[in-house]
Structures are given as C-alpha cells and as structure tokens.
mmCIF file of C-alpha atoms in Angstrom:
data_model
loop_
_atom_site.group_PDB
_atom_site.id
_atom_site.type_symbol
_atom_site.label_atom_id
_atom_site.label_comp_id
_atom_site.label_asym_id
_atom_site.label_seq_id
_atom_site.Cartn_x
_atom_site.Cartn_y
_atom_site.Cartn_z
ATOM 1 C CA UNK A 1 80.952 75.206 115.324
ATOM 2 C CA UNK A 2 83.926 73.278 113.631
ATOM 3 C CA UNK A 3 85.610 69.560 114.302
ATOM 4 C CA UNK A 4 88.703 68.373 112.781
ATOM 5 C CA UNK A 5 90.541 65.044 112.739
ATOM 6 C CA UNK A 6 94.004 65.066 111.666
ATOM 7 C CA UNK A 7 97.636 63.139 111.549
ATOM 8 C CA UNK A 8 99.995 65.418 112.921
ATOM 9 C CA UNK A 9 103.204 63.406 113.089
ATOM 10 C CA UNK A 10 105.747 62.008 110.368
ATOM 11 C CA UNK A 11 106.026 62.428 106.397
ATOM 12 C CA UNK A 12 102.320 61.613 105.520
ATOM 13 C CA UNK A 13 100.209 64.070 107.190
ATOM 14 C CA UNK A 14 96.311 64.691 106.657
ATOM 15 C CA UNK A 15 93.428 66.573 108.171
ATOM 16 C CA UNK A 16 89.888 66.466 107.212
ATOM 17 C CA UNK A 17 87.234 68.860 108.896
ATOM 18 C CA UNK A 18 84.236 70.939 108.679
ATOM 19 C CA UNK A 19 82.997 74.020 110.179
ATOM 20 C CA UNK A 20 79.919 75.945 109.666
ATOM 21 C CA UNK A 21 79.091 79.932 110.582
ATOM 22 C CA UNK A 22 75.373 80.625 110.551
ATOM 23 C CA UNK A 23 73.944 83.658 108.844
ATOM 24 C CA UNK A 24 73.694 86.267 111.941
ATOM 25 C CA UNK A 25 77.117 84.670 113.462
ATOM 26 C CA UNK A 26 79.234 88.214 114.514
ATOM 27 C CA UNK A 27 82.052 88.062 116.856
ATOM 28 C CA UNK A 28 83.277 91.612 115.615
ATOM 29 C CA UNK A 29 83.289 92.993 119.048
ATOM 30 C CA UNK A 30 86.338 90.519 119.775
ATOM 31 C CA UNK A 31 87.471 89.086 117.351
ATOM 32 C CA UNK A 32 87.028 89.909 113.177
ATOM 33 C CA UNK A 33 85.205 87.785 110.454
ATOM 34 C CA UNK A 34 85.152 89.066 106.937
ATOM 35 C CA UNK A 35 81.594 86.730 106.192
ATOM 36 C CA UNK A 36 79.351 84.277 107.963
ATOM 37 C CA UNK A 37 76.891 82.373 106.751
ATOM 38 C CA UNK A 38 79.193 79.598 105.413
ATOM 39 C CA UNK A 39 79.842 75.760 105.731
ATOM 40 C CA UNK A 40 83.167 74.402 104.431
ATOM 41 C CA UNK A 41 84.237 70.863 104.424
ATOM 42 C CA UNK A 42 88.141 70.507 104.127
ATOM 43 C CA UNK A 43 90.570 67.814 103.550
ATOM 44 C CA UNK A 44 94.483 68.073 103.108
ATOM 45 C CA UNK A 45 97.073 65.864 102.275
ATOM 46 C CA UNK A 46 101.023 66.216 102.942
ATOM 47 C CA UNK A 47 104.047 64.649 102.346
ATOM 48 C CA UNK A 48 107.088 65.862 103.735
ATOM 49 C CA UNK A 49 110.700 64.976 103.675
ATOM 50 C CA UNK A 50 112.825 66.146 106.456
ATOM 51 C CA UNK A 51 115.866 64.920 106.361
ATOM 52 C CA UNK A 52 118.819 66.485 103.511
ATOM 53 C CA UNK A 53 118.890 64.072 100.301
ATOM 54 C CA UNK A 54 120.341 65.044 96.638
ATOM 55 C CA UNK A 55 120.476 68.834 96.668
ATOM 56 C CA UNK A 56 117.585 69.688 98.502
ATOM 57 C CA UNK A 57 117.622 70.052 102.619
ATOM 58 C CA UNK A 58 113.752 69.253 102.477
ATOM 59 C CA UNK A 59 111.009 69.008 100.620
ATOM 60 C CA UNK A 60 107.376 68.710 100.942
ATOM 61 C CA UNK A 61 104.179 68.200 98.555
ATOM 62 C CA UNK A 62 100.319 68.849 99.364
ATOM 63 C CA UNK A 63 96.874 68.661 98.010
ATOM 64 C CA UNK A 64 93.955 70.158 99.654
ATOM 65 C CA UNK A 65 90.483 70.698 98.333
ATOM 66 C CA UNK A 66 87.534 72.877 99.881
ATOM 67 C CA UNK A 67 83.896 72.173 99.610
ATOM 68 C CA UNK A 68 82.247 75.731 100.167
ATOM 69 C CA UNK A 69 78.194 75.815 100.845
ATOM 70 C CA UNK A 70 76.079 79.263 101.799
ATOM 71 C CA UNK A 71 74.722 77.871 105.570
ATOM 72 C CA UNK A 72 71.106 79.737 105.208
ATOM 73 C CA UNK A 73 69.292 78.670 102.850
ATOM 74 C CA UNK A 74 71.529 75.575 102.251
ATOM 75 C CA UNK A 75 73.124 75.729 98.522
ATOM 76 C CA UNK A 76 76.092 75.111 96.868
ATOM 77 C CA UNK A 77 79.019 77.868 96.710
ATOM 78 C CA UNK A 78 82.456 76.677 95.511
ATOM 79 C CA UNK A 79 84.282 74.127 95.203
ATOM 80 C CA UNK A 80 88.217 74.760 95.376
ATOM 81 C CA UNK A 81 91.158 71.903 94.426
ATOM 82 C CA UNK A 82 95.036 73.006 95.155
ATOM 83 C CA UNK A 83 98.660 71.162 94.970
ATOM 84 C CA UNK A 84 101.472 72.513 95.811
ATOM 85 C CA UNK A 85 105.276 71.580 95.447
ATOM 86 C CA UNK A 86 108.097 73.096 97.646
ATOM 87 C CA UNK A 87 111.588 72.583 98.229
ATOM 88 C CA UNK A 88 114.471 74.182 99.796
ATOM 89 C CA UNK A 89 118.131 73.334 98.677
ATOM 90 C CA UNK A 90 121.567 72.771 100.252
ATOM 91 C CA UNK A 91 122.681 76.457 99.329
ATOM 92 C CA UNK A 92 119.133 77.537 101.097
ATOM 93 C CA UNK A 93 117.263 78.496 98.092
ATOM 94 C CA UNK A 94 113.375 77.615 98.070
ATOM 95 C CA UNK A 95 111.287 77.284 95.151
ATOM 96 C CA UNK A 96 107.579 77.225 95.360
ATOM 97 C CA UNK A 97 104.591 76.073 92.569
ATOM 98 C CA UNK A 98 101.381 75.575 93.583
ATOM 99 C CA UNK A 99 97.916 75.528 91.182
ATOM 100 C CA UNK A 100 94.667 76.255 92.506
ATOM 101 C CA UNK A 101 91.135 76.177 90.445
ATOM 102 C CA UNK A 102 87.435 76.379 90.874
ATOM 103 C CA UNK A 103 86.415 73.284 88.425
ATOM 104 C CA UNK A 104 82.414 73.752 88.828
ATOM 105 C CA UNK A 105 80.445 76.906 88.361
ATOM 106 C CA UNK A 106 79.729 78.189 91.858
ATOM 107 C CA UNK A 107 76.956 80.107 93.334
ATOM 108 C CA UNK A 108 77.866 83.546 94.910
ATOM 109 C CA UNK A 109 74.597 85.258 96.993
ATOM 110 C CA UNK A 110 77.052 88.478 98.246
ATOM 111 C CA UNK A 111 78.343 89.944 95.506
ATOM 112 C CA UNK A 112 74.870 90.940 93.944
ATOM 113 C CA UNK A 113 73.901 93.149 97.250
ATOM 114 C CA UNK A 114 70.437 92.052 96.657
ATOM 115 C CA UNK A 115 68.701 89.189 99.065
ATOM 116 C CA UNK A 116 68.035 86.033 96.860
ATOM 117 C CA UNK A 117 70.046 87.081 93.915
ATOM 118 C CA UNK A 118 72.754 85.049 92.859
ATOM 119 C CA UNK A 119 75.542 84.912 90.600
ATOM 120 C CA UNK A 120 76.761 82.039 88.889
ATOM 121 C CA UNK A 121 80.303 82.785 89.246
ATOM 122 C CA UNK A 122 82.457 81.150 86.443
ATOM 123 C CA UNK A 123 84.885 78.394 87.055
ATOM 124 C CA UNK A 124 88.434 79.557 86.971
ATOM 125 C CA UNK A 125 92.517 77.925 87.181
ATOM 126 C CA UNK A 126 95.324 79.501 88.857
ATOM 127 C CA UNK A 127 99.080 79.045 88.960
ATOM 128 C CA UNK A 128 101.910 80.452 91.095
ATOM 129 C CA UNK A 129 105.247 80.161 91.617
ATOM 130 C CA UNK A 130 107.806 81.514 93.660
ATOM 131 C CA UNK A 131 111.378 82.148 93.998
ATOM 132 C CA UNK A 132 113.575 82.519 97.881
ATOM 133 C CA UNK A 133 117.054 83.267 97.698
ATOM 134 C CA UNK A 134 119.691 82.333 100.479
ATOM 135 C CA UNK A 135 118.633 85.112 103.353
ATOM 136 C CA UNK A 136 122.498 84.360 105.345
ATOM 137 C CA UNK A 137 123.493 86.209 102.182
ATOM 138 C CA UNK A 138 124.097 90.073 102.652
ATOM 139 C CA UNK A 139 121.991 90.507 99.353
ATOM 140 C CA UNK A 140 118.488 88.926 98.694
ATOM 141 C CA UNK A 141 115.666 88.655 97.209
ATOM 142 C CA UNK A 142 112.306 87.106 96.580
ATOM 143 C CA UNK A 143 110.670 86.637 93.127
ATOM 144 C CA UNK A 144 107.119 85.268 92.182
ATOM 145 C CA UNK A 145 104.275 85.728 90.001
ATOM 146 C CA UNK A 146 100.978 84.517 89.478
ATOM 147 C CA UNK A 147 98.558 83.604 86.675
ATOM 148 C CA UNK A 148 94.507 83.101 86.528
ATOM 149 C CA UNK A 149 91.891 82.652 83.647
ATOM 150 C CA UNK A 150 88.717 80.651 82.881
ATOM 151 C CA UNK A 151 86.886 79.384 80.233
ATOM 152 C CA UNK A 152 83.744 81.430 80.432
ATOM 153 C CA UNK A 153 85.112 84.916 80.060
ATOM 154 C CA UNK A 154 88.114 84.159 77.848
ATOM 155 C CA UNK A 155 89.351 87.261 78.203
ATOM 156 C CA UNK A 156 89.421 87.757 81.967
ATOM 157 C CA UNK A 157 92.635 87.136 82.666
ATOM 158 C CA UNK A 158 94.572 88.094 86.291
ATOM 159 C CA UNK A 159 98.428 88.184 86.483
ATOM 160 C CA UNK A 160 100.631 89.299 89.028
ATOM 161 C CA UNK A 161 104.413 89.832 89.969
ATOM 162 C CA UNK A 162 105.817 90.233 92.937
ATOM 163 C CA UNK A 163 109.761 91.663 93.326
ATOM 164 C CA UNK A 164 111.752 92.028 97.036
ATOM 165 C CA UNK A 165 115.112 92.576 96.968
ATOM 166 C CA UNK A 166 116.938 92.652 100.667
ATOM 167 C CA UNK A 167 120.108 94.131 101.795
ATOM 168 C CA UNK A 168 121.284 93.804 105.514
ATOM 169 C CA UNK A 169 123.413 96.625 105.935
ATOM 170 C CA UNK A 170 125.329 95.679 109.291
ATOM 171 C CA UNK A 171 124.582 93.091 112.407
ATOM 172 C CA UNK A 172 121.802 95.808 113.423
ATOM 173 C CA UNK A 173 120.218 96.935 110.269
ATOM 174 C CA UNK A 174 118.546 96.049 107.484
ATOM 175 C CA UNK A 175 116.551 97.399 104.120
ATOM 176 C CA UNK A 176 113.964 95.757 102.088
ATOM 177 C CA UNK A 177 112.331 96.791 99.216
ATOM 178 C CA UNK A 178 108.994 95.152 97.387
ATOM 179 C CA UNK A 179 107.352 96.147 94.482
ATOM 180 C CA UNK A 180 104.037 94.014 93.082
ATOM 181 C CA UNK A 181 102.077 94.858 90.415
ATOM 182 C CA UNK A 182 98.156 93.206 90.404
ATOM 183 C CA UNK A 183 97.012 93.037 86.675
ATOM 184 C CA UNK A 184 93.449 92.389 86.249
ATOM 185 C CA UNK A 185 92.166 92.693 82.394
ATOM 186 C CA UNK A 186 88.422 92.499 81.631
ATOM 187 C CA UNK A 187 87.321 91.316 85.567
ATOM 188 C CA UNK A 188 83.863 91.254 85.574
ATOM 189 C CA UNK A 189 82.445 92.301 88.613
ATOM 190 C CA UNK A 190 79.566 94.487 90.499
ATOM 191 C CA UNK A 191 79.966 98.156 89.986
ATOM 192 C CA UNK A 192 76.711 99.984 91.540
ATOM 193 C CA UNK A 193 73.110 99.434 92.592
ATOM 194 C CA UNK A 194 70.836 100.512 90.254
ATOM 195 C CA UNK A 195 66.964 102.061 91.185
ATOM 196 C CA UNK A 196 64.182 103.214 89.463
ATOM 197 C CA UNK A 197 63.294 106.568 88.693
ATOM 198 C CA UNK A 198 60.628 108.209 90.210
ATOM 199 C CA UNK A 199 58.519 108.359 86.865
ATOM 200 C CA UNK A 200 58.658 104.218 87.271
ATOM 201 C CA UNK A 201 58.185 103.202 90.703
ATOM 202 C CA UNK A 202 57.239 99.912 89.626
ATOM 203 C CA UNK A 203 60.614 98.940 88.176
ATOM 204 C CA UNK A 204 62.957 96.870 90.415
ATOM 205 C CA UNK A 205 65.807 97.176 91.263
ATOM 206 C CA UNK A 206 69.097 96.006 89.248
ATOM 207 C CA UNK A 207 72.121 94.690 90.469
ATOM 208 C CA UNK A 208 75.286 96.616 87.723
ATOM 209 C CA UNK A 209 78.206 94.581 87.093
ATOM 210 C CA UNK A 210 81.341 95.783 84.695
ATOM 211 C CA UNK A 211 83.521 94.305 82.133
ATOM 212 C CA UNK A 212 86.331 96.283 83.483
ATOM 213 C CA UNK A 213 90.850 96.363 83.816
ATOM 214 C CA UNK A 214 91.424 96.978 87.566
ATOM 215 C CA UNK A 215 95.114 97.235 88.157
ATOM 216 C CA UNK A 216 97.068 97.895 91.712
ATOM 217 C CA UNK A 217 100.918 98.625 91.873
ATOM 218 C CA UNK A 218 102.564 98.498 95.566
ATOM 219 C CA UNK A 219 105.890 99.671 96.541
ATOM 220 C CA UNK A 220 107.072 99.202 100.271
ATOM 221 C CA UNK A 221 110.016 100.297 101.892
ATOM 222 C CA UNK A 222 110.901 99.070 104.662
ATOM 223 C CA UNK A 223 113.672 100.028 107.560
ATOM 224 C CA UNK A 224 114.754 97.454 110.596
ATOM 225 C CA UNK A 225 117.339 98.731 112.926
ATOM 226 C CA UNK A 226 117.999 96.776 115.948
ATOM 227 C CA UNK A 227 120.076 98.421 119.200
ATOM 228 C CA UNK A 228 120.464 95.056 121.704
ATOM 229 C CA UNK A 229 118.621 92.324 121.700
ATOM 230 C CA UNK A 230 115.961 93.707 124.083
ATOM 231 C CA UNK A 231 115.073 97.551 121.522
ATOM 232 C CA UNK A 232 114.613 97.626 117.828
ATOM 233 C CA UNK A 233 113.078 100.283 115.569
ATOM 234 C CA UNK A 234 111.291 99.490 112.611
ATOM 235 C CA UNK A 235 109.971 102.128 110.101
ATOM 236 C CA UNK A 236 107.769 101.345 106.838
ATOM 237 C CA UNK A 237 106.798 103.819 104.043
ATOM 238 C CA UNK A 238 104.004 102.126 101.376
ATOM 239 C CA UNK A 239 102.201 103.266 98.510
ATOM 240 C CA UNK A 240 99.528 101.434 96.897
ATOM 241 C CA UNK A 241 97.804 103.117 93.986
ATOM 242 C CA UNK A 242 94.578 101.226 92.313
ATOM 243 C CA UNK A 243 92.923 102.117 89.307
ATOM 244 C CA UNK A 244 89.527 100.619 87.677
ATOM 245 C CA UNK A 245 88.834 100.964 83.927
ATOM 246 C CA UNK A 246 84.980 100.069 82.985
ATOM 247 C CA UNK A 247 84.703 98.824 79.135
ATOM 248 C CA UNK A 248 81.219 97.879 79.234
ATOM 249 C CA UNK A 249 78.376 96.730 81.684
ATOM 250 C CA UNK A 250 75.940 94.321 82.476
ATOM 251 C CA UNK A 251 72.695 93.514 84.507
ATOM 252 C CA UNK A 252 72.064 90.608 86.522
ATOM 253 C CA UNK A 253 68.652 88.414 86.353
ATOM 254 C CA UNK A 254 67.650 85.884 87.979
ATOM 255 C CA UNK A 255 69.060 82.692 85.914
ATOM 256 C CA UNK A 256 72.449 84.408 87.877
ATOM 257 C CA UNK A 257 74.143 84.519 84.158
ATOM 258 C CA UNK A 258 75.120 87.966 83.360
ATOM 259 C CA UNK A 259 73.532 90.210 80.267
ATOM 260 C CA UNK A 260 75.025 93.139 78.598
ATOM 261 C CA UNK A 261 72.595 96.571 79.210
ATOM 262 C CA UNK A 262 72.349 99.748 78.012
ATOM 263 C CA UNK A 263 71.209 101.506 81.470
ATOM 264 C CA UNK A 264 74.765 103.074 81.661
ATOM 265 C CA UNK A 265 76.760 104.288 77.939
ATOM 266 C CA UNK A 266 79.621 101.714 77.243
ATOM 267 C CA UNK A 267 82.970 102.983 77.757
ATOM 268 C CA UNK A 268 81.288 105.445 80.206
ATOM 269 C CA UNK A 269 84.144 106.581 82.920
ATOM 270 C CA UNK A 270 81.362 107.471 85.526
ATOM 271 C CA UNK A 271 82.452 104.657 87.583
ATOM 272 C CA UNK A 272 86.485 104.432 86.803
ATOM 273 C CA UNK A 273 88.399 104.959 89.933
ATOM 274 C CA UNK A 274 91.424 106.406 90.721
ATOM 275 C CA UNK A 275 92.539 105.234 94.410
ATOM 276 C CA UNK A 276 95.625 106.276 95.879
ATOM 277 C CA UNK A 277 97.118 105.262 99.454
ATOM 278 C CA UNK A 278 100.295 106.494 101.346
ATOM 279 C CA UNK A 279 100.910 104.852 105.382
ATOM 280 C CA UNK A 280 104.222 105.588 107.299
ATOM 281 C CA UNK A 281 104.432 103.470 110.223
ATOM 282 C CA UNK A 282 107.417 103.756 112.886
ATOM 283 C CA UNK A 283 107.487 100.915 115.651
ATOM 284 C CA UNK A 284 109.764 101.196 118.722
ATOM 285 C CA UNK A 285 110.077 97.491 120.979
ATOM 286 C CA UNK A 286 111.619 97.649 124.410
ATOM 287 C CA UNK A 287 111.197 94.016 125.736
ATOM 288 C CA UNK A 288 111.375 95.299 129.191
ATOM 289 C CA UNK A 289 110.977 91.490 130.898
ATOM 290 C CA UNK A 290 110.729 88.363 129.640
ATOM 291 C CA UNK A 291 107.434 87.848 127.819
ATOM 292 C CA UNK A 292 106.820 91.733 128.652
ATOM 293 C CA UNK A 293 107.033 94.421 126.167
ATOM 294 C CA UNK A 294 106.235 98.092 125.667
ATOM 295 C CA UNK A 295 105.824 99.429 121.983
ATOM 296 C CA UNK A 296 105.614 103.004 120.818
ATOM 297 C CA UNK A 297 104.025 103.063 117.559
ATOM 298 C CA UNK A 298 103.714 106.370 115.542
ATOM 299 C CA UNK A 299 101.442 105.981 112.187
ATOM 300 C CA UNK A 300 100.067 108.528 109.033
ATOM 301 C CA UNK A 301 97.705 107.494 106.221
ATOM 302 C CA UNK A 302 97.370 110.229 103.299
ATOM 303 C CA UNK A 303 94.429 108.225 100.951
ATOM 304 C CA UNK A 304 92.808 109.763 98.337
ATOM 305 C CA UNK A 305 89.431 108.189 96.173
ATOM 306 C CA UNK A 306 88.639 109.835 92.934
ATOM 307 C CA UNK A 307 85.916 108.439 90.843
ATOM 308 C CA UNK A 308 84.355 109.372 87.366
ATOM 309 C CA UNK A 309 87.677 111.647 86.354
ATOM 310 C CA UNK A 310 90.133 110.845 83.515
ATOM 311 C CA UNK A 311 92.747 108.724 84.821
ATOM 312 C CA UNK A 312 96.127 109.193 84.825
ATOM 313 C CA UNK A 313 98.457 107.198 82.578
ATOM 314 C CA UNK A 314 101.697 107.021 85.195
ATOM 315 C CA UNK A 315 103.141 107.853 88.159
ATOM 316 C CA UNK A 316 103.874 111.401 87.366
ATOM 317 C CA UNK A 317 101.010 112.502 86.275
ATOM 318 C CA UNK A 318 99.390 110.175 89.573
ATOM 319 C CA UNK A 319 101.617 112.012 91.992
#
C-alpha cells in the first residue's frame, strides 16, 4: 500500500509519501519487483523556473530525502539525502550536478543470504555531473561522470564516466555512439556462502564477503533510420564486459561489522570473474493506425561467465 500528497502546480513543488511492501509481497506474474519487504517514507522539494531569464531558458533545483526501513521485522535500513541543480541555456545546452549520500550507517538483511544476519553497511557521499550539448546540432554529444567514497573503507572508492557522441546523418537517419566505463576499487561486498565440512558438522555457516576492484566498460552502437513518419528501423550492437578482482576476504558475525579471515588464501583468484556480454537487437515499427502498431523485433545475446581463470589485461587479449 502507498499514499502520497503533493503540489503539482507552479515553481515550488513538493510531495511527501510513504509506501510499504510486506515480506511475501510478489506481483512477478504481472508486473516485476526487484525486493519487497520494504517501507520508505519520501519527501521532495522543487523549484522551477520556466520562463527564459539571463542565459538560461529554464532552470530548476530539488532536494529529496528517503527514509528506508526492512517491513518484517521492523528495523532501520537507509537513510538517503539528494540535491540537485539543472539548467538549460539559450543555445540549448543543459548542465546537470546533483550529490547524493547515505549520512547514517544502515542496516542491510539481503546481502548476507543468511535469515537474521545483517550488515552494517557503511555510510557513503556521491557526486555527479553531467554535460547535454545542443541536439538541433548535426553533431552531439553527452558527457558525465560520477564520484562515490565513504569514510569507513577509505579506500573504496567508485568512479564513473560516461561519453555519447551523436551524429544525424540526414532527415531519416541517425548514429550514436556511448562508451562508459564503471570503476569500482576495493568494493567490499559478498562473494560466496561458505559451509562446513563434513569432518565439522557442527560449524555454521559463514556468510564471505571480498575486498575486491570490480570494473565494467560498455560500448553501444546504435543505428535509427526512419522511412515516413508511420516505419522506422532501429538496430543496436552492445558490449558490456565486467571483470572482478578479489584482494582479500572477510567473514561476517553477528555485530554486522566485517572481519578479515583466513578460510580462503588472500589474493586467491578462485572467485575473480571474467564476464563478457554481446546483444544485437533490430526493431522494425509500422504504426499501422493511430494508437496501433505492429513491431518486428529480431534479437542475439552471445554471453560468456568465466570464473577462477587469469584475467585478461585488455580488449585484445578479452576478445
């Protein structure tokens, strides 16, 4: 169940809500939910200019925060403040910053895989910004990054960059490009469940997390060709290649704070992954009526999961 009251109209806007998902909630037969079990209290805040003024054509600032709790049993999960700045100028350039951060420790019950065990997940700060050019231009682009860290683990750090340059070729047809890069050094996160041996029946069960670099580059290209303004044809080639690094590991107890172990050899590769994923999709749209539409849709995934092997160092030695 959720309610929401909210100011919809003029510069100052603002919402406030709640909405809760109990533990066994699953509408995955129509519809999709990543994770019940959650109650979230919301609240935004907006200002918004409209009208042109100075060099800008509008502009708008928010803040929004998002008070997270686990619905069964009832605990505290997160806690999540964000502000954001945007503004689009005359010449139809936008320019986004936003920072986002996790002030409090929070309490995560998932990630462990192990009823009743919890992780105190650090607090963490974010920053991104991004960068629109003018898309009535024949050539354009889009430019942004993004930056994360937290005092616990000073040397988790997350960064990423994002490039997509665009070229419309004609009236009909156009070509874009994106490459991103994900950058995460010294993550820590859950790697494996770990049992006890035969020999030790007695021994529970530990939950394995890893001090480890996990690093994604992207590349999409993507092809829009458009006959009349009832067909198009749209084609889209992407690669995404992943790779995990483990340095060291830890266990889990129950105070939810994390403790270096033994039970697997530091700098052991038994759990590095190398993850590779091609998709070609083609799309042909025939709007046959208005608010009617056929589509013809031709798709191929080549993936590839490779764990505990020497990774490669590059894209040649990848391919």
């Amino acid at each position: 169940w959720g309610i929401m009251a909210s100011r919809m109209a003029g510069s100052l806007t603002y919402a406030i809500g709640h909405y809760e998902e109990s533990a066994h909630f699953d509408p995955n037969d129509l519809g999709y939910l990543e994770a019940p079990n959650e109650a979230v209290t919301v609240g935004e805040l907006s200002y918004d200019i409209y009208e042109p003024f100075g060099r800008f054509n509008r502009m708008s600032w928010s803040v929004e925060t998002y008070y997270n709790q686990i619905e069964t049993p009832r605990m505290f999960n997160s806690w999540i403040l964000g502000a954001k700045w945007r503004g689009t100028t005359k010449a139809f350039n936008t320019w986004n910053v936003e920072i986002r951060g996790q002030p409090t420790q929070g309490n995560n019950i998932f990630v462990s895989r192990i009823d009743g065990l919890t992780w105190k997940q650090p607090a963490w700060y974010a920053i991104e910004g991004w960068h629109s050019s003018d898309y009535r231009k024949r050539l354009a682009y889009d430019i942004g990054g993004w930056y994360a860290a937290g005092d616990v683990y000073q040397d988790w750090k997350e960064k990423t960059i994002r490039i997509a340059p665009r070229i419309r070729i004609n009236d009909r047809m156009m070509l874009t490009y994106v490459w991103k890069l994900i950058r995460k050094e010294h993550e820590r996160g859950w790697a494996d469940l770990l049992f006890s041996p035969p020999s030790v029946p007695a021994l529970p069960e530990e939950s394995l997390f890893g001090d480890r670099d996990n690093i994604e580059r992207t590349q999409v290209l993507n092809l829009n060709y458009i006959f009349n303004n009832r067909m198009s044809l749209s084609g889209r080639v992407r690669h995404s290649w992943s790779q995990v690094r483990y340095h060291s590991f830890y266990t889990l107890p129950a105070n939810g704070v994390l403790e270096p172990t033994e039970l697997v050899p530091e700098g052991s590769s038994l759990y590095d992954v190398n993850f590779n994923a091609w998709s070609v999709d083609l799309v042909y749209r025939w709007i046959v009526a208005p608010g009617s539409e056929i589509n013809v849709v031709w798709k191929n995934n080549l993936l590839q999961d490779d764990q505990g092997i020497a990774l490669p160092s590059n894209y040649r030695d990848n391919f």
